[in-house]
mmCIF file of C-alpha atoms and ligand atoms in Angstrom:
data_model
loop_
_atom_site.group_PDB
_atom_site.id
_atom_site.type_symbol
_atom_site.label_atom_id
_atom_site.label_comp_id
_atom_site.label_asym_id
_atom_site.label_seq_id
_atom_site.Cartn_x
_atom_site.Cartn_y
_atom_site.Cartn_z
ATOM 1 C CA MET P 278 -26.368 -78.982 30.401
ATOM 2 C CA ARG P 279 -29.731 -79.108 32.475
ATOM 3 C CA ILE P 280 -32.193 -77.163 30.306
ATOM 4 C CA LEU P 281 -35.612 -75.927 32.047
ATOM 5 C CA VAL P 282 -37.877 -75.662 29.163
ATOM 6 C CA ALA P 283 -40.951 -73.399 29.994
ATOM 7 C CA ASN P 284 -44.022 -73.535 27.903
ATOM 8 C CA LEU P 285 -46.166 -70.811 29.028
ATOM 9 C CA GLY P 286 -50.110 -69.960 28.626
ATOM 10 C CA SER P 287 -51.997 -67.092 30.193
ATOM 11 C CA THR P 288 -53.341 -69.060 32.868
ATOM 12 C CA SER P 289 -51.017 -72.263 32.800
ATOM 13 C CA PHE P 290 -47.458 -73.130 33.253
ATOM 14 C CA LYS P 291 -46.130 -76.530 31.754
ATOM 15 C CA TYR P 292 -42.022 -77.366 31.946
ATOM 16 C CA GLN P 293 -39.638 -79.868 31.547
ATOM 17 C CA VAL P 294 -35.786 -80.339 32.325
ATOM 18 C CA LEU P 295 -34.131 -82.067 29.671
ATOM 19 C CA ASP P 296 -30.100 -82.918 30.080
ATOM 20 C CA SER P 297 -28.161 -82.455 27.091
ATOM 21 C CA ASP P 298 -25.581 -84.482 28.623
ATOM 22 C CA LYS P 299 -28.171 -87.774 28.719
ATOM 23 C CA GLY P 300 -29.212 -87.739 25.051
ATOM 24 C CA PHE P 301 -31.953 -84.830 25.980
ATOM 25 C CA GLU P 302 -33.361 -87.027 28.299
ATOM 26 C CA VAL P 303 -36.437 -85.506 30.275
ATOM 27 C CA THR P 304 -35.536 -85.771 33.848
ATOM 28 C CA HIS P 305 -38.099 -83.530 35.329
ATOM 29 C CA ARG P 306 -41.454 -82.372 34.395
ATOM 30 C CA GLY P 307 -44.464 -80.363 35.922
ATOM 31 C CA ALA P 308 -47.600 -78.504 34.747
ATOM 32 C CA TYR P 309 -49.766 -75.938 36.518
ATOM 33 C CA GLU P 310 -53.301 -74.904 35.585
ATOM 34 C CA ARG P 311 -55.604 -71.954 36.351
ATOM 35 C CA ILE P 312 -53.165 -69.662 37.622
ATOM 36 C CA GLY P 313 -54.288 -66.373 38.293
ATOM 37 C CA GLN P 314 -57.782 -67.669 38.567
ATOM 38 C CA ALA P 315 -60.210 -67.466 41.668
ATOM 39 C CA THR P 316 -60.397 -71.491 41.956
ATOM 40 C CA GLY P 317 -56.665 -71.692 41.619
ATOM 41 C CA THR P 318 -53.929 -71.977 43.595
ATOM 42 C CA TYR P 319 -51.406 -69.584 42.283
ATOM 43 C CA ALA P 320 -51.701 -65.916 41.974
ATOM 44 C CA ASN P 321 -49.049 -65.277 39.029
ATOM 45 C CA HIS P 322 -46.596 -67.070 37.344
ATOM 46 C CA GLY P 323 -43.914 -66.187 39.826
ATOM 47 C CA GLU P 324 -45.299 -68.364 42.374
ATOM 48 C CA VAL P 325 -45.612 -71.039 39.970
ATOM 49 C CA ILE P 326 -41.435 -70.505 39.295
ATOM 50 C CA ASP P 327 -41.101 -70.787 43.255
ATOM 51 C CA VAL P 328 -42.633 -74.133 43.446
ATOM 52 C CA ILE P 329 -40.713 -75.455 40.099
ATOM 53 C CA LEU P 330 -37.227 -74.026 41.994
ATOM 54 C CA LYS P 331 -38.160 -76.044 45.200
ATOM 55 C CA GLU P 332 -39.180 -79.251 43.128
ATOM 56 C CA LEU P 333 -35.547 -79.396 41.416
ATOM 57 C CA PRO P 334 -32.682 -80.816 43.390
ATOM 58 C CA GLN P 335 -30.506 -78.095 41.900
ATOM 59 C CA PRO P 336 -31.200 -74.931 39.536
ATOM 60 C CA PRO P 337 -30.800 -75.379 35.907
ATOM 61 C CA ASP P 338 -28.016 -74.594 33.833
ATOM 62 C CA ALA P 339 -30.305 -72.333 31.182
ATOM 63 C CA ILE P 340 -33.704 -71.891 30.756
ATOM 64 C CA GLY P 341 -35.512 -72.015 27.182
ATOM 65 C CA PHE P 342 -38.888 -70.448 26.250
ATOM 66 C CA LYS P 343 -41.327 -71.796 23.810
ATOM 67 C CA ALA P 344 -41.895 -68.047 23.104
ATOM 68 C CA VAL P 345 -44.521 -66.755 21.065
ATOM 69 C CA HIS P 346 -44.034 -63.097 18.884
ATOM 70 C CA GLY P 347 -40.749 -61.156 18.896
ATOM 71 C CA GLY P 348 -41.965 -59.591 15.660
ATOM 72 C CA PRO P 349 -38.971 -58.874 13.880
ATOM 73 C CA ILE P 350 -36.543 -60.780 16.448
ATOM 74 C CA SER P 351 -36.946 -64.577 15.482
ATOM 75 C CA GLY P 352 -35.177 -67.863 15.836
ATOM 76 C CA ALA P 353 -33.223 -68.956 18.888
ATOM 77 C CA VAL P 354 -31.830 -65.824 20.823
ATOM 78 C CA LYS P 355 -30.539 -64.836 24.320
ATOM 79 C CA VAL P 356 -33.114 -63.067 26.267
ATOM 80 C CA ASP P 357 -32.185 -59.227 27.053
ATOM 81 C CA ARG P 358 -33.577 -55.976 27.267
ATOM 82 C CA LYS P 359 -34.021 -55.708 23.737
ATOM 83 C CA VAL P 360 -35.798 -58.831 23.519
ATOM 84 C CA LEU P 361 -38.148 -58.245 26.107
ATOM 85 C CA ASP P 362 -38.728 -54.615 24.722
ATOM 86 C CA THR P 363 -39.939 -56.193 21.215
ATOM 87 C CA MET P 364 -42.278 -58.864 22.881
ATOM 88 C CA GLU P 365 -43.752 -56.110 24.639
ATOM 89 C CA GLN P 366 -44.257 -54.157 21.451
ATOM 90 C CA PHE P 367 -46.226 -57.367 19.856
ATOM 91 C CA ALA P 368 -48.005 -58.116 23.036
ATOM 92 C CA ASP P 369 -50.856 -56.713 21.841
ATOM 93 C CA VAL P 370 -51.528 -59.373 18.676
ATOM 94 C CA ALA P 371 -50.440 -61.894 21.268
ATOM 95 C CA PRO P 372 -52.208 -61.129 24.163
ATOM 96 C CA ALA P 373 -52.462 -64.624 25.567
ATOM 97 C CA HIS P 374 -49.001 -65.175 25.439
ATOM 98 C CA ASN P 375 -46.393 -62.338 25.207
ATOM 99 C CA PRO P 376 -47.332 -60.735 28.881
ATOM 100 C CA CYS P 377 -46.862 -64.372 30.276
ATOM 101 C CA TYR P 378 -43.384 -64.704 28.953
ATOM 102 C CA ILE P 379 -42.306 -61.560 29.199
ATOM 103 C CA ALA P 380 -43.428 -61.991 33.330
ATOM 104 C CA ALA P 381 -41.773 -65.303 33.525
ATOM 105 C CA MET P 382 -38.608 -63.982 32.092
ATOM 106 C CA LYS P 383 -38.250 -61.431 34.228
ATOM 107 C CA SER P 384 -38.985 -63.462 37.488
ATOM 108 C CA PHE P 385 -36.595 -66.453 36.587
ATOM 109 C CA HIS P 386 -34.478 -63.569 35.987
ATOM 110 C CA GLU P 387 -34.694 -62.205 39.855
ATOM 111 C CA LYS P 388 -34.444 -65.705 40.951
ATOM 112 C CA LEU P 389 -31.645 -66.903 39.173
ATOM 113 C CA PRO P 390 -29.797 -63.519 37.752
ATOM 114 C CA ARG P 391 -27.011 -65.653 36.509
ATOM 115 C CA VAL P 392 -28.711 -68.817 34.604
ATOM 116 C CA PRO P 393 -29.130 -67.690 30.939
ATOM 117 C CA GLN P 394 -32.428 -67.630 29.317
ATOM 118 C CA VAL P 395 -32.946 -68.397 25.379
ATOM 119 C CA ALA P 396 -36.267 -67.315 23.620
ATOM 120 C CA CYS P 397 -36.969 -69.586 20.885
ATOM 121 C CA PHE P 398 -39.869 -67.968 18.872
ATOM 122 C CA GLU P 399 -42.241 -69.858 17.233
ATOM 123 C CA THR P 400 -42.535 -67.511 14.425
ATOM 124 C CA ALA P 401 -38.787 -69.014 13.474
ATOM 125 C CA PHE P 402 -39.856 -72.227 11.512
ATOM 126 C CA HIS P 403 -41.628 -70.155 9.207
ATOM 127 C CA SER P 404 -39.213 -67.923 8.051
ATOM 128 C CA THR P 405 -38.806 -69.864 4.849
ATOM 129 C CA ILE P 406 -42.287 -69.342 3.525
ATOM 130 C CA PRO P 407 -42.155 -67.597 0.331
ATOM 131 C CA VAL P 408 -42.648 -63.851 0.339
ATOM 132 C CA ALA P 409 -45.342 -63.968 -1.592
ATOM 133 C CA ARG P 410 -47.404 -65.866 1.203
ATOM 134 C CA GLN P 411 -46.318 -64.003 3.806
ATOM 135 C CA THR P 412 -47.904 -60.783 2.202
ATOM 136 C CA TYR P 413 -51.277 -59.461 3.039
ATOM 137 C CA ALA P 414 -53.035 -57.587 0.170
ATOM 138 C CA ILE P 415 -52.415 -54.279 2.037
ATOM 139 C CA PRO P 416 -50.980 -51.409 1.221
ATOM 140 C CA THR P 417 -47.006 -51.933 1.634
ATOM 141 C CA GLU P 418 -46.248 -49.126 4.118
ATOM 142 C CA TRP P 419 -48.250 -51.214 6.694
ATOM 143 C CA THR P 420 -46.163 -54.319 5.810
ATOM 144 C CA GLU P 421 -42.894 -52.476 5.720
ATOM 145 C CA LYS P 422 -43.421 -49.816 8.605
ATOM 146 C CA LEU P 423 -45.606 -52.046 10.929
ATOM 147 C CA GLY P 424 -44.461 -55.567 10.332
ATOM 148 C CA ILE P 425 -48.003 -56.571 9.806
ATOM 149 C CA ARG P 426 -47.770 -59.511 7.524
ATOM 150 C CA ARG P 427 -48.028 -63.518 8.111
ATOM 151 C CA TYR P 428 -45.559 -64.834 10.672
ATOM 152 C CA GLY P 429 -47.059 -68.557 11.792
ATOM 153 C CA PHE P 430 -46.986 -69.984 15.157
ATOM 154 C CA HIS P 431 -46.433 -73.337 16.181
ATOM 155 C CA GLY P 432 -43.143 -73.502 14.924
ATOM 156 C CA ALA P 433 -41.319 -75.877 17.575
ATOM 157 C CA SER P 434 -44.111 -78.257 16.511
ATOM 158 C CA HIS P 435 -44.154 -78.295 12.937
ATOM 159 C CA ARG P 436 -40.362 -78.549 13.117
ATOM 160 C CA TYR P 437 -40.632 -81.573 15.550
ATOM 161 C CA ILE P 438 -42.666 -83.153 13.073
ATOM 162 C CA ALA P 439 -40.229 -82.097 9.970
ATOM 163 C CA THR P 440 -37.234 -83.462 11.504
ATOM 164 C CA ARG P 441 -39.425 -86.745 12.973
ATOM 165 C CA MET P 442 -40.741 -87.491 9.970
ATOM 166 C CA ALA P 443 -37.486 -87.404 8.506
ATOM 167 C CA GLU P 444 -36.813 -90.436 10.557
ATOM 168 C CA ILE P 445 -39.716 -92.639 10.371
ATOM 169 C CA GLU P 446 -41.083 -91.736 6.855
ATOM 170 C CA PRO P 447 -37.784 -90.501 4.841
ATOM 171 C CA THR P 448 -39.231 -90.407 1.760
ATOM 172 C CA ALA P 449 -42.413 -88.435 2.208
ATOM 173 C CA LYS P 450 -40.902 -84.767 1.142
ATOM 174 C CA LYS P 451 -44.259 -83.106 0.957
ATOM 175 C CA ILE P 452 -46.026 -83.011 4.201
ATOM 176 C CA VAL P 453 -49.008 -81.609 5.687
ATOM 177 C CA ASN P 454 -48.746 -81.243 9.278
ATOM 178 C CA CYS P 455 -52.197 -80.880 11.424
ATOM 179 C CA HIS P 456 -51.595 -79.579 14.818
ATOM 180 C CA LEU P 457 -54.877 -79.770 16.375
ATOM 181 C CA GLY P 458 -54.896 -78.821 19.851
ATOM 182 C CA GLY P 459 -56.237 -76.022 22.187
ATOM 183 C CA SER P 460 -54.915 -73.796 19.439
ATOM 184 C CA SER P 461 -54.490 -75.435 16.236
ATOM 185 C CA SER P 462 -52.622 -74.753 12.921
ATOM 186 C CA MET P 463 -51.512 -76.355 9.776
ATOM 187 C CA CYS P 464 -48.092 -76.152 8.106
ATOM 188 C CA ALA P 465 -47.253 -77.451 4.666
ATOM 189 C CA ILE P 466 -43.555 -78.753 4.853
ATOM 190 C CA LYS P 467 -41.547 -79.458 1.728
ATOM 191 C CA ASP P 468 -38.136 -81.146 2.084
ATOM 192 C CA GLY P 469 -38.272 -80.252 5.954
ATOM 193 C CA LYS P 470 -39.111 -76.453 5.459
ATOM 194 C CA SER P 471 -42.099 -74.816 6.439
ATOM 195 C CA VAL P 472 -43.684 -73.145 2.895
ATOM 196 C CA ALA P 473 -46.947 -72.103 4.246
ATOM 197 C CA THR P 474 -48.768 -71.991 7.401
ATOM 198 C CA THR P 475 -52.444 -70.960 8.662
ATOM 199 C CA MET P 476 -51.770 -68.535 11.127
ATOM 200 C CA GLY P 477 -50.981 -65.253 10.523
ATOM 201 C CA LEU P 478 -49.730 -61.769 11.907
ATOM 202 C CA THR P 479 -51.064 -63.609 15.286
ATOM 203 C CA PRO P 480 -52.343 -66.754 16.361
ATOM 204 C CA GLN P 481 -56.150 -65.704 16.323
ATOM 205 C CA THR P 482 -56.302 -66.572 12.410
ATOM 206 C CA GLY P 483 -56.349 -69.736 10.248
ATOM 207 C CA LEU P 484 -58.340 -72.527 11.694
ATOM 208 C CA PRO P 485 -60.922 -71.669 14.433
ATOM 209 C CA GLN P 486 -59.257 -72.348 17.832
ATOM 210 C CA ASN P 487 -60.778 -73.676 21.197
ATOM 211 C CA ASN P 488 -62.353 -70.387 21.946
ATOM 212 C CA ARG P 489 -60.629 -67.991 19.473
ATOM 213 C CA VAL P 490 -62.018 -66.838 15.759
ATOM 214 C CA GLY P 491 -59.680 -68.197 12.979
ATOM 215 C CA ASP P 492 -60.203 -66.432 9.629
ATOM 216 C CA PHE P 493 -62.853 -64.045 9.534
ATOM 217 C CA ASP P 494 -64.386 -61.495 7.489
ATOM 218 C CA ILE P 495 -62.457 -58.018 8.511
ATOM 219 C CA PHE P 496 -65.356 -55.887 7.185
ATOM 220 C CA ALA P 497 -67.900 -57.850 9.684
ATOM 221 C CA LEU P 498 -66.053 -55.532 12.488
ATOM 222 C CA LEU P 499 -67.853 -52.356 11.028
ATOM 223 C CA LYS P 500 -71.402 -54.282 11.169
ATOM 224 C CA LEU P 501 -70.528 -55.513 14.859
ATOM 225 C CA LEU P 502 -69.483 -52.063 15.876
ATOM 226 C CA LYS P 503 -72.573 -50.250 14.181
ATOM 227 C CA THR P 504 -74.764 -52.526 16.103
ATOM 228 C CA GLY P 505 -73.273 -50.959 19.520
ATOM 229 C CA TYR P 506 -70.376 -53.264 20.585
ATOM 230 C CA SER P 507 -67.290 -51.320 21.325
ATOM 231 C CA ALA P 508 -64.273 -52.364 19.898
ATOM 232 C CA GLU P 509 -62.853 -53.928 23.672
ATOM 233 C CA GLU P 510 -66.143 -55.945 23.432
ATOM 234 C CA VAL P 511 -65.447 -57.015 19.935
ATOM 235 C CA LEU P 512 -61.926 -58.292 20.477
ATOM 236 C CA THR P 513 -62.851 -59.889 23.722
ATOM 237 C CA LYS P 514 -65.724 -62.374 21.810
ATOM 238 C CA LEU P 515 -63.803 -62.845 19.035
ATOM 239 C CA GLY P 516 -60.492 -63.795 21.085
ATOM 240 C CA LYS P 517 -61.952 -65.673 23.874
ATOM 241 C CA GLN P 518 -65.715 -66.472 23.082
ATOM 242 C CA SER P 519 -65.437 -67.348 19.578
ATOM 243 C CA GLY P 520 -63.800 -70.420 17.989
ATOM 244 C CA LEU P 521 -65.368 -73.985 18.778
ATOM 245 C CA LEU P 522 -66.746 -72.544 22.309
ATOM 246 C CA GLY P 523 -68.671 -69.751 20.165
ATOM 247 C CA VAL P 524 -70.290 -72.150 17.472
ATOM 248 C CA SER P 525 -71.225 -74.825 19.956
ATOM 249 C CA GLY P 526 -71.922 -72.744 23.043
ATOM 250 C CA VAL P 527 -71.214 -75.693 24.721
ATOM 251 C CA SER P 528 -67.177 -75.952 25.625
ATOM 252 C CA ASN P 529 -63.822 -75.068 24.540
ATOM 253 C CA ASP P 530 -63.054 -78.678 24.825
ATOM 254 C CA MET P 531 -63.312 -80.876 21.809
ATOM 255 C CA ARG P 532 -64.216 -84.012 24.242
ATOM 256 C CA ASP P 533 -67.265 -82.013 25.558
ATOM 257 C CA ILE P 534 -68.163 -81.042 21.934
ATOM 258 C CA GLU P 535 -68.103 -84.700 20.632
ATOM 259 C CA LYS P 536 -70.325 -85.907 23.428
ATOM 260 C CA ALA P 537 -72.714 -82.846 23.170
ATOM 261 C CA ALA P 538 -72.901 -83.831 19.348
ATOM 262 C CA ALA P 539 -73.390 -87.390 19.991
ATOM 263 C CA ASP P 540 -76.322 -86.403 22.476
ATOM 264 C CA GLY P 541 -77.945 -84.552 19.556
ATOM 265 C CA ASN P 542 -76.861 -81.203 19.907
ATOM 266 C CA ALA P 543 -76.853 -79.741 16.431
ATOM 267 C CA LYS P 544 -74.661 -76.735 17.434
ATOM 268 C CA ALA P 545 -71.796 -78.799 18.760
ATOM 269 C CA LYS P 546 -72.180 -81.000 15.678
ATOM 270 C CA LEU P 547 -72.128 -77.746 13.484
ATOM 271 C CA ALA P 548 -68.660 -76.756 15.627
ATOM 272 C CA ILE P 549 -67.189 -80.016 14.685
ATOM 273 C CA ASP P 550 -68.353 -79.742 10.735
ATOM 274 C CA VAL P 551 -66.899 -75.891 11.074
ATOM 275 C CA TYR P 552 -63.342 -77.407 12.412
ATOM 276 C CA VAL P 553 -63.397 -80.402 10.123
ATOM 277 C CA ASP P 554 -64.171 -78.274 6.885
ATOM 278 C CA SER P 555 -61.604 -75.699 7.776
ATOM 279 C CA VAL P 556 -58.560 -78.380 8.181
ATOM 280 C CA ARG P 557 -59.966 -79.972 4.738
ATOM 281 C CA HIS P 558 -59.885 -76.382 3.223
ATOM 282 C CA TYR P 559 -56.215 -75.802 3.922
ATOM 283 C CA LEU P 560 -55.156 -79.529 3.197
ATOM 284 C CA GLY P 561 -56.647 -78.936 -0.195
ATOM 285 C CA ALA P 562 -54.738 -75.580 -0.333
ATOM 286 C CA TYR P 563 -51.381 -77.131 0.773
ATOM 287 C CA THR P 564 -51.458 -79.829 -1.652
ATOM 288 C CA VAL P 565 -51.612 -77.350 -4.193
ATOM 289 C CA ALA P 566 -48.886 -75.449 -2.740
ATOM 290 C CA LEU P 567 -46.555 -78.532 -2.165
ATOM 291 C CA GLY P 568 -47.370 -79.642 -5.974
ATOM 292 C CA GLY P 569 -48.497 -82.993 -4.512
ATOM 293 C CA LEU P 570 -48.873 -84.858 -1.032
ATOM 294 C CA ASP P 571 -46.890 -87.700 0.276
ATOM 295 C CA ALA P 572 -47.674 -87.680 4.027
ATOM 296 C CA ILE P 573 -50.592 -85.988 6.465
ATOM 297 C CA THR P 574 -49.536 -85.747 10.067
ATOM 298 C CA PHE P 575 -51.342 -85.373 13.086
ATOM 299 C CA THR P 576 -50.019 -83.881 16.325
ATOM 300 C CA ALA P 577 -51.541 -82.142 19.648
ATOM 301 C CA GLY P 578 -54.233 -82.682 21.942
ATOM 302 C CA ILE P 579 -57.022 -83.413 19.136
ATOM 303 C CA GLY P 580 -54.784 -84.767 16.444
ATOM 304 C CA GLU P 581 -53.329 -87.050 18.408
ATOM 305 C CA ASN P 582 -56.436 -88.385 20.384
ATOM 306 C CA GLY P 583 -59.371 -87.584 18.356
ATOM 307 C CA ALA P 584 -59.877 -90.511 16.008
ATOM 308 C CA GLU P 585 -63.465 -89.492 15.102
ATOM 309 C CA LEU P 586 -61.840 -85.986 13.905
ATOM 310 C CA ARG P 587 -58.877 -87.761 11.902
ATOM 311 C CA GLU P 588 -61.410 -90.008 10.072
ATOM 312 C CA ALA P 589 -63.891 -86.961 9.121
ATOM 313 C CA ILE P 590 -60.607 -84.971 7.812
ATOM 314 C CA CYS P 591 -59.499 -87.756 5.830
ATOM 315 C CA ALA P 592 -63.323 -89.000 4.207
ATOM 316 C CA ASP P 593 -63.688 -89.335 0.568
ATOM 317 C CA LEU P 594 -60.069 -87.946 0.099
ATOM 318 C CA ASP P 595 -59.290 -91.263 -2.162
ATOM 319 C CA PHE P 596 -58.679 -89.054 -5.360
ATOM 320 C CA LEU P 597 -55.754 -87.704 -3.964
ATOM 321 C CA GLY P 598 -54.468 -91.067 -2.454
ATOM 322 C CA VAL P 599 -55.485 -90.573 1.178
ATOM 323 C CA LYS P 600 -57.141 -93.681 2.794
ATOM 324 C CA LEU P 601 -57.300 -94.179 6.318
ATOM 325 C CA ASP P 602 -57.136 -97.783 7.758
ATOM 326 C CA ARG P 603 -60.160 -97.469 10.554
ATOM 327 C CA THR P 604 -58.711 -99.881 12.787
ATOM 328 C CA LYS P 605 -55.130 -98.483 12.800
ATOM 329 C CA ASN P 606 -56.844 -95.121 13.047
ATOM 330 C CA LYS P 607 -58.051 -96.228 16.661
ATOM 331 C CA VAL P 608 -54.785 -95.296 18.254
ATOM 332 C CA ARG P 609 -54.563 -92.356 20.873
ATOM 333 C CA GLY P 610 -51.832 -90.310 21.855
ATOM 334 C CA LYS P 611 -48.916 -92.769 20.254
ATOM 335 C CA GLU P 612 -46.692 -92.114 17.360
ATOM 336 C CA ALA P 613 -48.520 -94.587 14.788
ATOM 337 C CA LYS P 614 -49.265 -95.002 11.003
ATOM 338 C CA ILE P 615 -52.701 -94.937 10.294
ATOM 339 C CA SER P 616 -52.761 -94.827 6.348
ATOM 340 C CA SER P 617 -54.311 -98.210 4.813
ATOM 341 C CA ASP P 618 -51.291 -100.286 3.022
ATOM 342 C CA GLU P 619 -52.681 -99.218 -0.565
ATOM 343 C CA SER P 620 -52.598 -95.456 0.562
ATOM 344 C CA LYS P 621 -50.577 -93.455 -1.841
ATOM 345 C CA VAL P 622 -50.413 -90.676 1.383
ATOM 346 C CA ALA P 623 -48.575 -92.063 4.345
ATOM 347 C CA ILE P 624 -51.074 -90.588 7.172
ATOM 348 C CA TRP P 625 -49.364 -90.731 10.804
ATOM 349 C CA VAL P 626 -50.111 -89.695 14.386
ATOM 350 C CA VAL P 627 -46.899 -88.047 15.842
ATOM 351 C CA PRO P 628 -46.955 -87.134 19.354
ATOM 352 C CA ALA P 629 -46.091 -83.310 19.792
ATOM 353 C CA ASN P 630 -42.521 -82.486 21.284
ATOM 354 C CA GLU P 631 -41.861 -78.873 21.198
ATOM 355 C CA GLU P 632 -39.943 -79.136 24.513
ATOM 356 C CA LEU P 633 -36.962 -81.416 22.608
ATOM 357 C CA ILE P 634 -36.765 -78.860 19.837
ATOM 358 C CA VAL P 635 -36.619 -75.670 22.377
ATOM 359 C CA ALA P 636 -34.101 -77.471 24.402
ATOM 360 C CA LYS P 637 -31.812 -78.120 21.338
ATOM 361 C CA GLN P 638 -32.326 -74.988 20.269
ATOM 362 C CA THR P 639 -31.228 -73.544 23.680
ATOM 363 C CA GLU P 640 -28.522 -75.543 24.002
ATOM 364 C CA ALA P 641 -27.267 -74.553 20.492
ATOM 365 C CA VAL P 642 -27.231 -70.728 21.359
ATOM 366 C CA ILE P 643 -25.653 -71.613 24.840
ATOM 367 C CA SER P 644 -22.937 -73.655 23.614
ATOM 368 C CA GLY P 645 -22.630 -71.253 20.575
ATOM 369 C CA ASN P 646 -23.070 -73.684 18.093
HETATM 370 P P1 ADP V 788 -52.844 -76.801 23.954
HETATM 371 O O1 ADP V 788 -53.128 -76.164 22.395
HETATM 372 O O2 ADP V 788 -53.829 -75.796 24.612
HETATM 373 O O3 ADP V 788 -51.260 -77.379 24.390
HETATM 374 P P2 ADP V 788 -53.842 -79.466 23.305
HETATM 375 O O4 ADP V 788 -52.536 -79.805 22.342
HETATM 376 O O5 ADP V 788 -53.413 -80.333 25.197
HETATM 377 O O6 ADP V 788 -53.926 -78.071 23.897
HETATM 378 O O7 ADP V 788 -54.938 -80.001 23.043
HETATM 379 C C1 ADP V 788 -56.251 -79.790 23.829
HETATM 380 C C2 ADP V 788 -57.319 -80.225 23.115
HETATM 381 O O8 ADP V 788 -57.125 -81.913 22.860
HETATM 382 C C3 ADP V 788 -58.642 -80.129 23.932
HETATM 383 O O9 ADP V 788 -59.855 -79.457 23.044
HETATM 384 C C4 ADP V 788 -59.122 -81.436 24.198
HETATM 385 O O10 ADP V 788 -60.423 -81.876 24.337
HETATM 386 C C5 ADP V 788 -58.451 -81.972 22.927
HETATM 387 N N1 ADP V 788 -58.810 -83.941 23.203
HETATM 388 C C6 ADP V 788 -57.934 -84.511 24.055
HETATM 389 N N2 ADP V 788 -58.128 -85.856 23.972
HETATM 390 C C7 ADP V 788 -58.872 -86.037 23.162
HETATM 391 C C8 ADP V 788 -59.851 -86.992 22.826
HETATM 392 N N3 ADP V 788 -59.532 -88.227 22.899
HETATM 393 N N4 ADP V 788 -60.573 -86.745 21.804
HETATM 394 C C9 ADP V 788 -60.798 -85.534 20.861
HETATM 395 N N5 ADP V 788 -60.431 -84.281 21.373
HETATM 396 C C10 ADP V 788 -59.569 -84.666 22.598
#
């Protein structure tokens, strides 16, 4: 079965075709950016789909989506009217993701009406998180009637790390995975299952993101509204002009921020410090939640390539048995163990492979396994 895996952002479209009959080998891949932007080539995701279908020698047998928020619908499910409607209902809390997935699902359906589609929701891996850690301290009717609770995201990425670590570091039962990229989250993984994660109802919380706020005191909103900002403006600032971009004032890209910090820009340095401190905060919390720590894993753009960031995150943690090997830590973008030989905690760089997880889940849904 040839499975096209679609990984969308509001302005981006990445895809891979994996063949389940060839051990999920990747046969085609592509990436499109700046969709719908004045400087870009494509007006919308539908135009990109036309280009992809022309690139491929034959249409795929199934399409798997790395879908984000389905509220009460989780796991891997066939896309139908109900799934689309539910994604629509949760679009307000995942505004950068749900609308483009809905558009792409409809567009693929128009162009390839007989090819089944499967949505693999990013929340699924976190269904094993204990209820106490899913629950916000709010009136229960909001939780029960409106579904306001912690869901967690980046499920395909965290799940891939859990399965990959079982192969490369099989004795590690208590793992903290750091998915550090354009959007970042951490996950405490115990015996292969998620027991805690940093994102909540929305992918806006937890660690500071490239341009989204991360954890924030909700009552600051009142102060902002009183200052004269409209609710819309506050949400735009928190959702698009905060995070690394907001603090640094330089860029939403860690490479630019690191360069500015090296050139003496104090705000860029502060943005890095805020980010590193947040990762360390959760590393501490999750070590307690796990009752110990066997391994730390780094994945996604910053996690795989940001050697200086990894060093800062692991600094002075000898008391936890965490010791990085500075030479091994020079690795960028490759799977490698980067802890020193005497470190009690294994530290790994593991390149993300969310597509493999989505392809396997899609194949399982279609073939009824
Ligand atoms: P997304 O979450 O959008 O898929 P990625 O996982 O590709 O993003 O991560 C993008 C981030 O990775 C950017 O902030 C980028 O600057 C960062 N990154 C890429 N290479 C490096 C590097 N060599 N050092 C530090 N950060 C890097």
